[in-house]
Tab-separated table of C-alpha atoms (C1' of nucleotides) in Angstrom:
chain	number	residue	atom	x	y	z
F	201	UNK	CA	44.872	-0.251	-2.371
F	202	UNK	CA	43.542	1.828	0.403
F	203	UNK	CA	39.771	1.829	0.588
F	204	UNK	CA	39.813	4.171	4.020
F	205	UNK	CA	40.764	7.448	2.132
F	206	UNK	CA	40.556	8.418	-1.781
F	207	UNK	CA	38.742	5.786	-3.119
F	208	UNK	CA	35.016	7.522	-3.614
F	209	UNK	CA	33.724	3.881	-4.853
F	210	UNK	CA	31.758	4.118	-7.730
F	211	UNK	CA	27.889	2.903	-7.387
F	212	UNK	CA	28.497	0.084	-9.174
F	213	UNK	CA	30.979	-0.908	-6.889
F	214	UNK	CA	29.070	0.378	-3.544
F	215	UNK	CA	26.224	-1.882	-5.301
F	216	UNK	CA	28.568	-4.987	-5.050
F	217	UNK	CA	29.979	-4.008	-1.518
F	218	UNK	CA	26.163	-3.980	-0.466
F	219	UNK	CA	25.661	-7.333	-1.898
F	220	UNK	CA	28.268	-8.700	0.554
F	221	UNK	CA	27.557	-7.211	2.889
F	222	UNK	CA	23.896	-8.702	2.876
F	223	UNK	CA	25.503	-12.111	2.967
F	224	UNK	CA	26.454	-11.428	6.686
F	225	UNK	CA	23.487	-10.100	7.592
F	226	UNK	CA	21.264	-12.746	6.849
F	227	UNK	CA	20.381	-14.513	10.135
F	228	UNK	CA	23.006	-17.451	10.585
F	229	UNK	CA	26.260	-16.637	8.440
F	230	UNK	CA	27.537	-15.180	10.990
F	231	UNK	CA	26.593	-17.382	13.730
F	232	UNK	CA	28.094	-20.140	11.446
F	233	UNK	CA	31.332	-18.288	10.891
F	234	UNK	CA	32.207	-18.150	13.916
F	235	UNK	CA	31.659	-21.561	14.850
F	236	UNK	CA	34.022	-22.759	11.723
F	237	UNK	CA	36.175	-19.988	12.939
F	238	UNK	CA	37.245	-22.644	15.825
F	239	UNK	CA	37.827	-25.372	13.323
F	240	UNK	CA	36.111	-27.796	11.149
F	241	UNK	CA	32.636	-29.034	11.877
F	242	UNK	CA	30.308	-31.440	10.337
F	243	UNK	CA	26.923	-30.904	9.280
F	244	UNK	CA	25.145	-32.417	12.099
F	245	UNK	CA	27.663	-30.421	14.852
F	246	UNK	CA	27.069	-27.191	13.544
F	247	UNK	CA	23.028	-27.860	13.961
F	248	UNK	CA	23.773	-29.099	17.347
F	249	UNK	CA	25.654	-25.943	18.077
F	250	UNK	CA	23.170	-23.325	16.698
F	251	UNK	CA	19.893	-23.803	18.388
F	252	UNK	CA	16.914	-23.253	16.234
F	253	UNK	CA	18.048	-23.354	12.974
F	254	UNK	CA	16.045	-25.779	10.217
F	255	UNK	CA	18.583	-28.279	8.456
F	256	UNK	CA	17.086	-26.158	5.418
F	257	UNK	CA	18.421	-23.213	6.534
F	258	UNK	CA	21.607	-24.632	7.632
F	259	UNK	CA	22.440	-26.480	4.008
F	260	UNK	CA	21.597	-23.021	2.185
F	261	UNK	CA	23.186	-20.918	4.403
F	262	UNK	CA	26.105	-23.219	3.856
F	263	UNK	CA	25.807	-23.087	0.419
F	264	UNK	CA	26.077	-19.624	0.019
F	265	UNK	CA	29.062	-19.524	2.059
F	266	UNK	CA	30.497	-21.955	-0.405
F	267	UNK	CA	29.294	-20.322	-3.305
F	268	UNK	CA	31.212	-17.329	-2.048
F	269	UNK	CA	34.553	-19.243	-1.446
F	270	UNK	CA	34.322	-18.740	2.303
F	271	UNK	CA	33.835	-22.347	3.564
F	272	UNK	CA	34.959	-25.468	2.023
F	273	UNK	CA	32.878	-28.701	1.883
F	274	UNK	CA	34.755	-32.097	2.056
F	275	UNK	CA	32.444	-35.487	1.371
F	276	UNK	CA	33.536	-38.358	2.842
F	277	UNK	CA	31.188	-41.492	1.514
F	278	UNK	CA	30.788	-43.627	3.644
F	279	UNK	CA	27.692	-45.080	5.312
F	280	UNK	CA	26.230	-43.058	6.869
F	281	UNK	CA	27.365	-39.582	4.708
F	282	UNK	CA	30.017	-37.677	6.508
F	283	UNK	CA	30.168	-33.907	5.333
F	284	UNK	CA	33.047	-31.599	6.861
F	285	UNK	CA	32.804	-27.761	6.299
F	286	UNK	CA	35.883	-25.394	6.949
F	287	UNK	CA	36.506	-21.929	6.772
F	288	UNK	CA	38.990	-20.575	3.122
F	289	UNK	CA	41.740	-19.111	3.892
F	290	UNK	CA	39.250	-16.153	2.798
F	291	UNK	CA	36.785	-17.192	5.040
F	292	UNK	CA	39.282	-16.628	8.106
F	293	UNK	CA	39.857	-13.380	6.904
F	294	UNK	CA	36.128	-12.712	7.049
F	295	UNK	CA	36.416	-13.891	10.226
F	296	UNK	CA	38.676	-10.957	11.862
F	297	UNK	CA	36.514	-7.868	11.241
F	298	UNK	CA	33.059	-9.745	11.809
F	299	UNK	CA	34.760	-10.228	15.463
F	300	UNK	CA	35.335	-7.117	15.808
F	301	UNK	CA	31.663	-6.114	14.905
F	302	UNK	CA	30.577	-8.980	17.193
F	303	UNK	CA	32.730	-7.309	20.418
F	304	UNK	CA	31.198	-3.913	19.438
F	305	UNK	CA	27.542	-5.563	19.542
F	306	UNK	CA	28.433	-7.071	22.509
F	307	UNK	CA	29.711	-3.894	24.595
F	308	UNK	CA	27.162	-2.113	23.654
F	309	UNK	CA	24.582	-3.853	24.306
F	310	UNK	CA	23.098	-2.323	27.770
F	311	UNK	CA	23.371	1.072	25.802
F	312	UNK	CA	21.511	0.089	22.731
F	313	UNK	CA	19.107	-1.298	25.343
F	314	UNK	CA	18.671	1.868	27.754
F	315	UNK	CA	18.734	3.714	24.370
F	316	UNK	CA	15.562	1.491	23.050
F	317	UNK	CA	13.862	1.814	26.184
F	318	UNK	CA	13.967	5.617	26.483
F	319	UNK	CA	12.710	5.708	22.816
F	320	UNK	CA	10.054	3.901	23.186
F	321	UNK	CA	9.615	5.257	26.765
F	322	UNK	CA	8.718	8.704	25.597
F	323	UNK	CA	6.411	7.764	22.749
F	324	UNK	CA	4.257	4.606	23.415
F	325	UNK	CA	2.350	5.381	26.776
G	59	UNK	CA	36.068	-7.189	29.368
G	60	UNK	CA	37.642	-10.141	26.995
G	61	UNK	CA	35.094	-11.210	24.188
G	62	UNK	CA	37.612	-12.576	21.852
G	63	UNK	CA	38.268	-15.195	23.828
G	64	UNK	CA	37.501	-17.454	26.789
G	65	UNK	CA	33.747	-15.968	26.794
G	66	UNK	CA	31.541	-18.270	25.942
G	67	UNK	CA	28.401	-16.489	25.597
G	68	UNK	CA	25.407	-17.752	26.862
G	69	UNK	CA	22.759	-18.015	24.718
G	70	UNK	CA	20.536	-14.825	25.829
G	71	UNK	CA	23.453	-12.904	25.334
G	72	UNK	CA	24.106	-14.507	21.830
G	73	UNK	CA	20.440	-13.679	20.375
G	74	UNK	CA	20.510	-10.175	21.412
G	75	UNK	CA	24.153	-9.786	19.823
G	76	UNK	CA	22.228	-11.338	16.761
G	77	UNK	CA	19.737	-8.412	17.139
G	78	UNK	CA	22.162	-5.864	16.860
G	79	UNK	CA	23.849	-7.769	14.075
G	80	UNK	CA	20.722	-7.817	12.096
G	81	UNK	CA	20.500	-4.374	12.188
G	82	UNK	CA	23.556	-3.700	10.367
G	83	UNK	CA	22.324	-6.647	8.245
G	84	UNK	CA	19.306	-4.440	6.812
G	85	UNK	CA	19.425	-3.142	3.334
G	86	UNK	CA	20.644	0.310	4.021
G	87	UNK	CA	21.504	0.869	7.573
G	88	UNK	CA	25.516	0.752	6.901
G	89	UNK	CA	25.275	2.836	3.946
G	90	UNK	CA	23.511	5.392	6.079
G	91	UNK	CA	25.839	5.093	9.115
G	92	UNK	CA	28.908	5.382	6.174
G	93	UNK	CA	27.002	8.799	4.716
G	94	UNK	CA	26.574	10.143	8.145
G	95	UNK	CA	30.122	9.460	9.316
G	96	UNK	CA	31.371	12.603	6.728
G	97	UNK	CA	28.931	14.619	8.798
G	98	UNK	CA	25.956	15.710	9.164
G	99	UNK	CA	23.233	15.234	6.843
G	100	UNK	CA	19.742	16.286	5.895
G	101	UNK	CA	16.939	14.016	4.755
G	102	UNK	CA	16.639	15.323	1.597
G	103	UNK	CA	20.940	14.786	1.319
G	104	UNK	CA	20.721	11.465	2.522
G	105	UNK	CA	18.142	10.555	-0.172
G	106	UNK	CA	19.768	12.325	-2.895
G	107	UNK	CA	23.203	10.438	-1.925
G	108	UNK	CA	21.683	7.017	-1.580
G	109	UNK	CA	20.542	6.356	-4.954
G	110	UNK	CA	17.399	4.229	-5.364
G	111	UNK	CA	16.323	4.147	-1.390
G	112	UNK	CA	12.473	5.209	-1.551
G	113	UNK	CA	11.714	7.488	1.687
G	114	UNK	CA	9.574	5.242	3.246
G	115	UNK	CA	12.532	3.026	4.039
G	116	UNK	CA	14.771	6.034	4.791
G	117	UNK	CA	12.293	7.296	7.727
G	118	UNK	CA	12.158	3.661	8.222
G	119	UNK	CA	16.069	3.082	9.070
G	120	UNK	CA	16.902	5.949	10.724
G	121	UNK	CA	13.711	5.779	12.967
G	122	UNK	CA	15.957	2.655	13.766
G	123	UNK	CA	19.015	3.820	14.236
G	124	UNK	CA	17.947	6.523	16.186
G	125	UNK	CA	15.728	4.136	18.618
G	126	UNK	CA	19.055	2.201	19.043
G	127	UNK	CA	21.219	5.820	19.935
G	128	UNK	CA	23.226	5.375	16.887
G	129	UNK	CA	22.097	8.911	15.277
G	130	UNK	CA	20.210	12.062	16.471
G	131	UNK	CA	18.180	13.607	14.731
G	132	UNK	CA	17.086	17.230	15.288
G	133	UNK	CA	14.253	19.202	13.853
G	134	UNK	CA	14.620	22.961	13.115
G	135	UNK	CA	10.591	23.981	13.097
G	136	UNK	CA	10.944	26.690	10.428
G	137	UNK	CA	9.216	26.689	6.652
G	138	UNK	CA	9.526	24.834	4.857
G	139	UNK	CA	10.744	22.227	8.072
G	140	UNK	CA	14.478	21.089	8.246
G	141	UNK	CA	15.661	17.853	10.410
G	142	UNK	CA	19.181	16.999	10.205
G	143	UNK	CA	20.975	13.554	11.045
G	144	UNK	CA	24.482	13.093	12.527
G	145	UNK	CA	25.602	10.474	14.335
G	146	UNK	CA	26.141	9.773	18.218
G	147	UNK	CA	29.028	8.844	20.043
G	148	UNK	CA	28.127	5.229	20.065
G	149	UNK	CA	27.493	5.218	16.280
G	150	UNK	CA	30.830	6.940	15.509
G	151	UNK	CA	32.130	4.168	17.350
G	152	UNK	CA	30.167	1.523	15.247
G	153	UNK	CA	31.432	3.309	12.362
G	154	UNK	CA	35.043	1.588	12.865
G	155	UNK	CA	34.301	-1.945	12.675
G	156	UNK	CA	31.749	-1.681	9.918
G	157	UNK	CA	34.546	0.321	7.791
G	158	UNK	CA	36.547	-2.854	8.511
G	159	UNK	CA	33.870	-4.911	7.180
G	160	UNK	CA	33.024	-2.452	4.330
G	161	UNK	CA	37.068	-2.600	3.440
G	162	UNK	CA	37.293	-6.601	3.555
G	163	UNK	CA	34.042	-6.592	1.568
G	164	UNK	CA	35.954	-4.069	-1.141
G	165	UNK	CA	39.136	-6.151	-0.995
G	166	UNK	CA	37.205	-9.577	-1.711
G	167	UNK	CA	35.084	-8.627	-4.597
G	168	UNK	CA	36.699	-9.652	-7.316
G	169	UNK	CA	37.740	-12.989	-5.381
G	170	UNK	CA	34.155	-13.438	-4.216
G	171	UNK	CA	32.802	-12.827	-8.313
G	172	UNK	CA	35.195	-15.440	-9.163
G	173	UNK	CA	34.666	-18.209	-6.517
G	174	UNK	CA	30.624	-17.248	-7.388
G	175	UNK	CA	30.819	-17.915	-11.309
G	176	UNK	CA	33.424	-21.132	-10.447
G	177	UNK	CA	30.632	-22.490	-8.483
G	178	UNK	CA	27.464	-21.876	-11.369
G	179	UNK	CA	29.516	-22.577	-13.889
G	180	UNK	CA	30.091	-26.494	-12.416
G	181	UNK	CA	26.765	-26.803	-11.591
G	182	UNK	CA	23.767	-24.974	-13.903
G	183	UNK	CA	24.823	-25.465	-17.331
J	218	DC	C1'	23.635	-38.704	8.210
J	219	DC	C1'	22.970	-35.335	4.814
J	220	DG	C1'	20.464	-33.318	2.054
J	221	DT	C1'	16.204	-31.753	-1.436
J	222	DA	C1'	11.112	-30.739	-2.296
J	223	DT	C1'	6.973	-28.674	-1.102
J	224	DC	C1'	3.898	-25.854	1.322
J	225	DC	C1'	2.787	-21.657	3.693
J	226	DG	C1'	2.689	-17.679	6.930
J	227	DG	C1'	5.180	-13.366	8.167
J	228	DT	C1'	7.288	-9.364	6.679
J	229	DG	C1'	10.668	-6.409	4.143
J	230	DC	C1'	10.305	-3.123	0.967
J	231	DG	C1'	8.845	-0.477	-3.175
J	232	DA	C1'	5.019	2.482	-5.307
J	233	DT	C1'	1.780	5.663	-4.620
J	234	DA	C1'	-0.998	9.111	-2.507
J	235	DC	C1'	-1.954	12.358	1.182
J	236	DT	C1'	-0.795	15.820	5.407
J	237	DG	C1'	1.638	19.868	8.128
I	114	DC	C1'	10.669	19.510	2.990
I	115	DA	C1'	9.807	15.760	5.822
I	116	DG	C1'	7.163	12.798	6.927
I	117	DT	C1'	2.595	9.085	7.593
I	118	DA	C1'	-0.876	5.707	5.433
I	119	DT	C1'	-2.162	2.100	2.612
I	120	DC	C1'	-1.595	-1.531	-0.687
I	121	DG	C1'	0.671	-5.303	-2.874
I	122	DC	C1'	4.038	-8.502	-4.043
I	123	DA	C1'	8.277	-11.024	-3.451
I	124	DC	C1'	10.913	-13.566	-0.648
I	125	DC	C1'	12.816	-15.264	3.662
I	126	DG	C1'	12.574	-18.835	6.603
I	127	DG	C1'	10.085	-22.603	9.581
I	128	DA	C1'	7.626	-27.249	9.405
I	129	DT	C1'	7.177	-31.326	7.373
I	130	DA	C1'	8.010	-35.212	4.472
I	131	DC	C1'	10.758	-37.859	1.352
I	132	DG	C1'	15.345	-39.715	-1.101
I	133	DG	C1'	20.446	-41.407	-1.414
DNA sequence: CCGTATCCGGTGCGATACTG
DNA sequence: CAGTATCGCACCGGATACGG
């Protein structure tokens, strides 16, 4: 189906599109997606790798990810716990246009910083 | 300059990418940028189009979007007062990738609703 | 090691009312 | 028409402490 041209999504369906779109912009999906994106990591690597983030945040943000079908979560019990997350096949496809949003962030931003800076130039002092 | 690869950011560089991210993160941002990509648009049209967005938050996110030089907004002093919206260069060029996103998002609904009610279904009842 | 439970401050955002 | 001002609540997310 081609989504680019024809399809004038319904609102119920923009609704939904929003909804997933949210899921990405919460504050570490993607930061965690993209770290999966190089392979599997467990629990304790990914909070390594992220600095600043509360194990609370991590284990929900995980969790939603799962709930979605993006990452998979593999328990090995042993003592200690050893927890492996993975990106879905799905989740790899996520992957692809949230790096292309990520290399658009990043070339832009000195522009979206000279742009912030003449905005507020011309209306604070 | 390569992001895709072999850049490993360093962390400034990753918060303010985060920053930008967030921004497309907000509640209505993309659905504004999407509106505005046909052309265009009055405040009055963008409200009407966006159902359920009170104005507050309207004034709110393009006050944004312009401060980052994604839209321009230009006021035609007559009575009663007209300002219309259109996007910049940069935020055409934002426009791609988050179509990408908004088409993967379209694509993965239905697979997204089902891994969702997989993963209640085990758990809450 | 990997989580869950609880508390609590900051703020995102809607509702409403008022100006030019 | 296109905003700004104020209030109020819900909720996100950090800190901390505890359990398997």
């Amino acid at each position: 189906m081609d989504v680019t041209e024809s399809t004038v999504s319904p609102s119920s369906d923009c609704r939904r599109v929003s909804q997933v779109l949210s899921r990405i912009g919460d504050k570490w999906s993607v930061l965690v997606i993209m770290l999966l994106h190089r392979g599997p990591h467990r629990f304790s690597a990914l909070k390594r790798s992220i600095g600043g983030i509360s194990q609370r945040m991590l284990t929900l943000t995980l969790r939603n990810l799962e709930r979605d079908g993006l990452v998979s979560r593999t328990v090995t019990p042993s003592i200690p716990p050893r927890v492996d997350y993975e990106l879905t096949e799905m989740g790899r496809s996520l992957a692809e246009p949230v790096k292309a949003l990520g290399a658009w962030a990043f070339q832009h931003l000195d522009a979206i910083g000279a742009a912030q800076t003449r905005y507020d130039g011309q209306a604070d002092p």
